PDB file of C-alpha atoms in Angstrom:
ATOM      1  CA  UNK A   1     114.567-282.346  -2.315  1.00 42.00           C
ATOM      2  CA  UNK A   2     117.536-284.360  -4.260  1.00 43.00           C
ATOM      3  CA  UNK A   3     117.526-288.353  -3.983  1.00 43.00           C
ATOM      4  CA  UNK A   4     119.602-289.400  -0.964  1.00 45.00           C
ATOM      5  CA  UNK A   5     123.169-290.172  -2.462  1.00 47.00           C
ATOM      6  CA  UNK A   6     124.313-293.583  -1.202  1.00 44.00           C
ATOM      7  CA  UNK A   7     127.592-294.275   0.884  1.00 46.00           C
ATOM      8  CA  UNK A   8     129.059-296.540   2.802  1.00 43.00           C
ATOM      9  CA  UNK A   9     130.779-294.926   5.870  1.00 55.00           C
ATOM     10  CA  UNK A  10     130.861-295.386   9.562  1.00 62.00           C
ATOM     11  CA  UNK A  11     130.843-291.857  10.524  1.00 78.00           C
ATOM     12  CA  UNK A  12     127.268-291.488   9.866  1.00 90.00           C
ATOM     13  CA  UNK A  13     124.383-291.594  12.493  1.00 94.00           C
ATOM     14  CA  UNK A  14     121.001-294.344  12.077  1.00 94.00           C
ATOM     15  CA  UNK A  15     117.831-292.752  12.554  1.00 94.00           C
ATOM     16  CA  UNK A  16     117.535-294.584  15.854  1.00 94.00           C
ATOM     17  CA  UNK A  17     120.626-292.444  17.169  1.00 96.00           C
ATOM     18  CA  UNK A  18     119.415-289.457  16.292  1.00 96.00           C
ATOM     19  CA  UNK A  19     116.233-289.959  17.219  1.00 95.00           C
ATOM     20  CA  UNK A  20     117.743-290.832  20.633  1.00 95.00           C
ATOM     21  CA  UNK A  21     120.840-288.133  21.044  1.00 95.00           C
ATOM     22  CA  UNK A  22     118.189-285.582  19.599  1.00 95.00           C
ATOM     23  CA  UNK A  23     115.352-286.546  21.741  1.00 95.00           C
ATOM     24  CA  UNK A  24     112.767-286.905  19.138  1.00 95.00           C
ATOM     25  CA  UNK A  25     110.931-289.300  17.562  1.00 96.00           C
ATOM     26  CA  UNK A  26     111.890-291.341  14.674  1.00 96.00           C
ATOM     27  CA  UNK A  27     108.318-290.298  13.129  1.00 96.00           C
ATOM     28  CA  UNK A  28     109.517-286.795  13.660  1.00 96.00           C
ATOM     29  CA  UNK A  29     113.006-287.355  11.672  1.00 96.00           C
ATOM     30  CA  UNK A  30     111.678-288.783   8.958  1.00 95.00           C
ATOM     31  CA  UNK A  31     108.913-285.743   8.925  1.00 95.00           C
ATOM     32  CA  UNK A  32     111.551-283.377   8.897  1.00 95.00           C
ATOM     33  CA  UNK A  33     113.210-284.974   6.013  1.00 93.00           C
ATOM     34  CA  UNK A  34     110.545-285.077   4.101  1.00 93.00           C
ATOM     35  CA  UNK A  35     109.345-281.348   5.010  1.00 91.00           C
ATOM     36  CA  UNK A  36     113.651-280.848   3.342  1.00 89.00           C
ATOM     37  CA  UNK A  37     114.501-279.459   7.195  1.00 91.00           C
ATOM     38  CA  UNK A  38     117.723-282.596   7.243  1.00 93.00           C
ATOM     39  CA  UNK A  39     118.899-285.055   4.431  1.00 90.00           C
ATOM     40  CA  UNK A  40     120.076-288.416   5.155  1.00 90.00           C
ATOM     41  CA  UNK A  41     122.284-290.521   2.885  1.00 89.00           C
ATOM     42  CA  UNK A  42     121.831-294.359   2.597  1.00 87.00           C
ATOM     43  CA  UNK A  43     124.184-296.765   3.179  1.00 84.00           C
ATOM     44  CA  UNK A  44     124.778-300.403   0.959  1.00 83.00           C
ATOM     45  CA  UNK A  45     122.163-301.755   2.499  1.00 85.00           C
ATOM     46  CA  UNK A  46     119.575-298.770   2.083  1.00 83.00           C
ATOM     47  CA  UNK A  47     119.279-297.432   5.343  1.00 87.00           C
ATOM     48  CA  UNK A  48     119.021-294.077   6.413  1.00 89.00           C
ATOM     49  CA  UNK A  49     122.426-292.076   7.296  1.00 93.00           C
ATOM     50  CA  UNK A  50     122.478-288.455   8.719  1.00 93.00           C
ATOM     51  CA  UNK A  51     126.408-286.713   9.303  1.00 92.00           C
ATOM     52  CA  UNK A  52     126.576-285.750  13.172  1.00 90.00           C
ATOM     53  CA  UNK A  53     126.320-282.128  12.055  1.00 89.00           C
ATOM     54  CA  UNK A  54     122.483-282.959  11.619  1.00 93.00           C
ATOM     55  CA  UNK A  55     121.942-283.113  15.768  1.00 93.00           C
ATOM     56  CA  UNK A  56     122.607-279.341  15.317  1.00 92.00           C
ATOM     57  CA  UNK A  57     119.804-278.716  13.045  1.00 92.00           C
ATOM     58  CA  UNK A  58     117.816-280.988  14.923  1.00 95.00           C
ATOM     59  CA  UNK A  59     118.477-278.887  17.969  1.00 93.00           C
ATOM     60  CA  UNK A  60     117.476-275.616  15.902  1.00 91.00           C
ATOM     61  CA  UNK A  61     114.109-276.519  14.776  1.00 94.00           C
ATOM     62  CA  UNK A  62     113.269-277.648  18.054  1.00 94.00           C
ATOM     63  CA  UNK A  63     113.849-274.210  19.743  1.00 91.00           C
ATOM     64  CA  UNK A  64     112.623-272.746  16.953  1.00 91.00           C
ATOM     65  CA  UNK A  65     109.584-274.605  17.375  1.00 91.00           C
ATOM     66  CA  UNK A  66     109.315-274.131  20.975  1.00 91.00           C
ATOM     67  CA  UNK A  67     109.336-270.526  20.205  1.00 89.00           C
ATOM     68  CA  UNK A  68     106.729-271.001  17.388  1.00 89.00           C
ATOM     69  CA  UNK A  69     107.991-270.051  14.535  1.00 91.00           C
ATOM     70  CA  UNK A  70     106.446-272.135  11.902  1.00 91.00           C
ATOM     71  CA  UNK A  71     108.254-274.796  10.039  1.00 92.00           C
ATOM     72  CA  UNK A  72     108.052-273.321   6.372  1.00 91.00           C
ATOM     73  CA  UNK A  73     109.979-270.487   7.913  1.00 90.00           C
ATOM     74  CA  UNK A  74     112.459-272.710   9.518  1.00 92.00           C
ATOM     75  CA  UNK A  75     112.409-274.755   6.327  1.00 91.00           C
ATOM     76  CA  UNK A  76     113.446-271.098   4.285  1.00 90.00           C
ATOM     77  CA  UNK A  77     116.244-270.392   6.668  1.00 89.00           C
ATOM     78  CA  UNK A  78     117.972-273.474   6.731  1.00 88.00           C
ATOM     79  CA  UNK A  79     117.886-273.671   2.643  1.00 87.00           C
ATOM     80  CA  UNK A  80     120.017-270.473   3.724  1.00 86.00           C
ATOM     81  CA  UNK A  81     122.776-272.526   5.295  1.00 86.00           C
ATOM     82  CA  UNK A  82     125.208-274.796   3.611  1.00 83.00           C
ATOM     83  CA  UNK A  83     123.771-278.261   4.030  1.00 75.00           C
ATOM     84  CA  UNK A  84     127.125-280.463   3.760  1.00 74.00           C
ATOM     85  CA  UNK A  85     128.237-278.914   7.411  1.00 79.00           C
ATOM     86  CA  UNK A  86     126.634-278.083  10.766  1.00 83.00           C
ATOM     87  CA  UNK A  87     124.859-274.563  11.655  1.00 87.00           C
ATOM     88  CA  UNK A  88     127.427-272.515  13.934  1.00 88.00           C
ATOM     89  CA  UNK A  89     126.981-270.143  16.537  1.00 89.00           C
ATOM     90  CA  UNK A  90     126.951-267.363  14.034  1.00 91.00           C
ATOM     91  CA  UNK A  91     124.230-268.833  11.859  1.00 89.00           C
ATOM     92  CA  UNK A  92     122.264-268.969  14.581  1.00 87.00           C
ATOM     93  CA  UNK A  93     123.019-265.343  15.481  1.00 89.00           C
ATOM     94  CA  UNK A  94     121.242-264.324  11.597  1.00 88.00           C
ATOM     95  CA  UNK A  95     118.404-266.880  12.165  1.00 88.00           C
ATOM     96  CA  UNK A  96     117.264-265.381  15.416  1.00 88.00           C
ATOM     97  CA  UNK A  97     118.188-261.760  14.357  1.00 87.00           C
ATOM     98  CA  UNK A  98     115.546-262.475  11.773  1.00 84.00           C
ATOM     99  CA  UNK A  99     113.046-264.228  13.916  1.00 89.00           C
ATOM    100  CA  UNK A 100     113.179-261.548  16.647  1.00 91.00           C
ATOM    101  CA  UNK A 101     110.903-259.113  14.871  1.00 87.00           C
ATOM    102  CA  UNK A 102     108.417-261.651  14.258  1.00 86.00           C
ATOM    103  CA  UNK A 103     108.312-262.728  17.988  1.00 89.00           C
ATOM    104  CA  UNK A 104     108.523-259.165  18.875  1.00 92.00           C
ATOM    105  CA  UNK A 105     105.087-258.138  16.869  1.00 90.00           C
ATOM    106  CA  UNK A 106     103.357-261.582  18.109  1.00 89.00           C
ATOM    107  CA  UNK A 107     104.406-260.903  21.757  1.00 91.00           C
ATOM    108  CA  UNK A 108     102.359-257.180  21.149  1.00 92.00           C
ATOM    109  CA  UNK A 109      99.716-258.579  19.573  1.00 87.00           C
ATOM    110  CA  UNK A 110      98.948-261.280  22.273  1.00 88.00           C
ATOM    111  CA  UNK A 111      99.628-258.895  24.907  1.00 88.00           C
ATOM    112  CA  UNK A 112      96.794-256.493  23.177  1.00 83.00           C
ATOM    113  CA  UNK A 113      94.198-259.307  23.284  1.00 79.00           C
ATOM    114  CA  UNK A 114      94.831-260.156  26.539  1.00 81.00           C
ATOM    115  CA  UNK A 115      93.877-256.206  27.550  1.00 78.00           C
ATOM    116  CA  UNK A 116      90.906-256.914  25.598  1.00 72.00           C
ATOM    117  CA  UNK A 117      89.619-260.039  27.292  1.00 71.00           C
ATOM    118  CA  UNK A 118      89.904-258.126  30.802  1.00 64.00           C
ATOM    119  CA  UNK A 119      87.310-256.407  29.583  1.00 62.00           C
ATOM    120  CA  UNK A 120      85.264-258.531  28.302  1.00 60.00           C
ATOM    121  CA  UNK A 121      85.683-261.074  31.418  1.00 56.00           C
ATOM    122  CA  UNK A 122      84.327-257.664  33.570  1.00 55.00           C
ATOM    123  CA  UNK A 123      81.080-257.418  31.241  1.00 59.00           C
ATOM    124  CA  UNK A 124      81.081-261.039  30.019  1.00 57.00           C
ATOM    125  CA  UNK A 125      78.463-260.007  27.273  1.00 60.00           C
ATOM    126  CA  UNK A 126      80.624-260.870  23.852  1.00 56.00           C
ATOM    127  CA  UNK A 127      78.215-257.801  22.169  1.00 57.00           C
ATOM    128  CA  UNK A 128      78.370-258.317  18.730  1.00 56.00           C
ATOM    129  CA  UNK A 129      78.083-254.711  18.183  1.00 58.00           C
ATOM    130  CA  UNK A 130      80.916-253.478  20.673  1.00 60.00           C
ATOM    131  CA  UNK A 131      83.368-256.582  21.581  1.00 65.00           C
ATOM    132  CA  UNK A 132      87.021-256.067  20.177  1.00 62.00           C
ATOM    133  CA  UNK A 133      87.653-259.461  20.539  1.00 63.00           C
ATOM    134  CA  UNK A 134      84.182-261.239  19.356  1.00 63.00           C
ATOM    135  CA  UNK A 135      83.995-258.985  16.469  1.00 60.00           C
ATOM    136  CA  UNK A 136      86.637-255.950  15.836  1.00 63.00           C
ATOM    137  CA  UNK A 137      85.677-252.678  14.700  1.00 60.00           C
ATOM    138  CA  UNK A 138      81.937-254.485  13.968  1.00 63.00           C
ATOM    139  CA  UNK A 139      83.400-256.129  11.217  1.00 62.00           C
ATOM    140  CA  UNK A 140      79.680-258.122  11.100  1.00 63.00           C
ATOM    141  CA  UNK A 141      77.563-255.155  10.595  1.00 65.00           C
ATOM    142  CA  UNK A 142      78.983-254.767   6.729  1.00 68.00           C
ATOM    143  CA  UNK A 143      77.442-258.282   6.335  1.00 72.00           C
ATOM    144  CA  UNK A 144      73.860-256.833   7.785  1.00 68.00           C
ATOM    145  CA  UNK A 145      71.810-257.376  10.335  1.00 68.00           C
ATOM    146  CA  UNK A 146      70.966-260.691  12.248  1.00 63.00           C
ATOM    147  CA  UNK A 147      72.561-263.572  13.499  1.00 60.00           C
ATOM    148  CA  UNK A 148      75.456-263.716  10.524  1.00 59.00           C
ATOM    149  CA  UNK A 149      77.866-266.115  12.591  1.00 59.00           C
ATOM    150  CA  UNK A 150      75.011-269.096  13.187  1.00 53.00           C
ATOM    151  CA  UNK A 151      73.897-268.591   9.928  1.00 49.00           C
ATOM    152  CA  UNK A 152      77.831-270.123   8.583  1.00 50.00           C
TER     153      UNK A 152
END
């Protein structure tokens, strides 16, 4: 990430207001900057300085968070968007257009364990040999016989 350019302005938000308009912690601002999510500037006197527009992106990796998409993926869509102004309705339309599939596939994949683990609550063995959960398609017996997992 570039050095924070310096300015002097009052149209500019301290971490503290962010922090507090955003509802997040200070910790977490200064983790996102670092992680290249949201610059600041500094003013004369070295302190932090985010535009307004940075609420916005603030607001974005939070959903995008709560929906679990993982930060280096937020990280690679906002280094999509122009950083000197806000993300709009319609950048948010491209981020969750490509998101969606993602979600999509997790959603089936959770939803596929959780037929398996029926299952396995009804017999409550965990076989090594037959579970789909405890060991898929007996992964294991490639490795050979005995107790392979204690033996890690």
């Amino acid at each position: 990430m570039n050095k924070p350019e310096h300015l002097d302005t009052n149209d500019m938000l301290s971490v503290g207001e962010v922090a507090q308009r955003a509802g997040v912690a200070v910790s977490a601002l200064h983790f996102y900057e670092q992680k290249g999510l949201i610059r600041a500037a500094r003013s004369s006197g070295n302190q932090r300085r985010y535009p307004r527009g940075v609420l916005r992106r603030v607001a974005l990796i939070k959903v995008a968070q709560r929906v679990g998409i993982p930060l280096a993926e937020v990280a690679q869509a906002l280094a999509l968007l122009p950083p000197d102004r806000r993300p709009n309705a319609e950048d948010w339309r491209k981020l969750s257009r490509a998101w969606r599939a993602d979600l999509d596939a997790r959603i089936t994949r959770l939803q596929r364990m959780r037929d398996q683990l029926d299952g396995c609550i009804g017999c409550g063995c965990l076989s090594l040999t037959d579970c789909p959960l405890r060991n898929p398609e007996d992964a294991l017996a490639a490795e050979g016989s005995g107790a392979r997992l204690l033996e890690r």
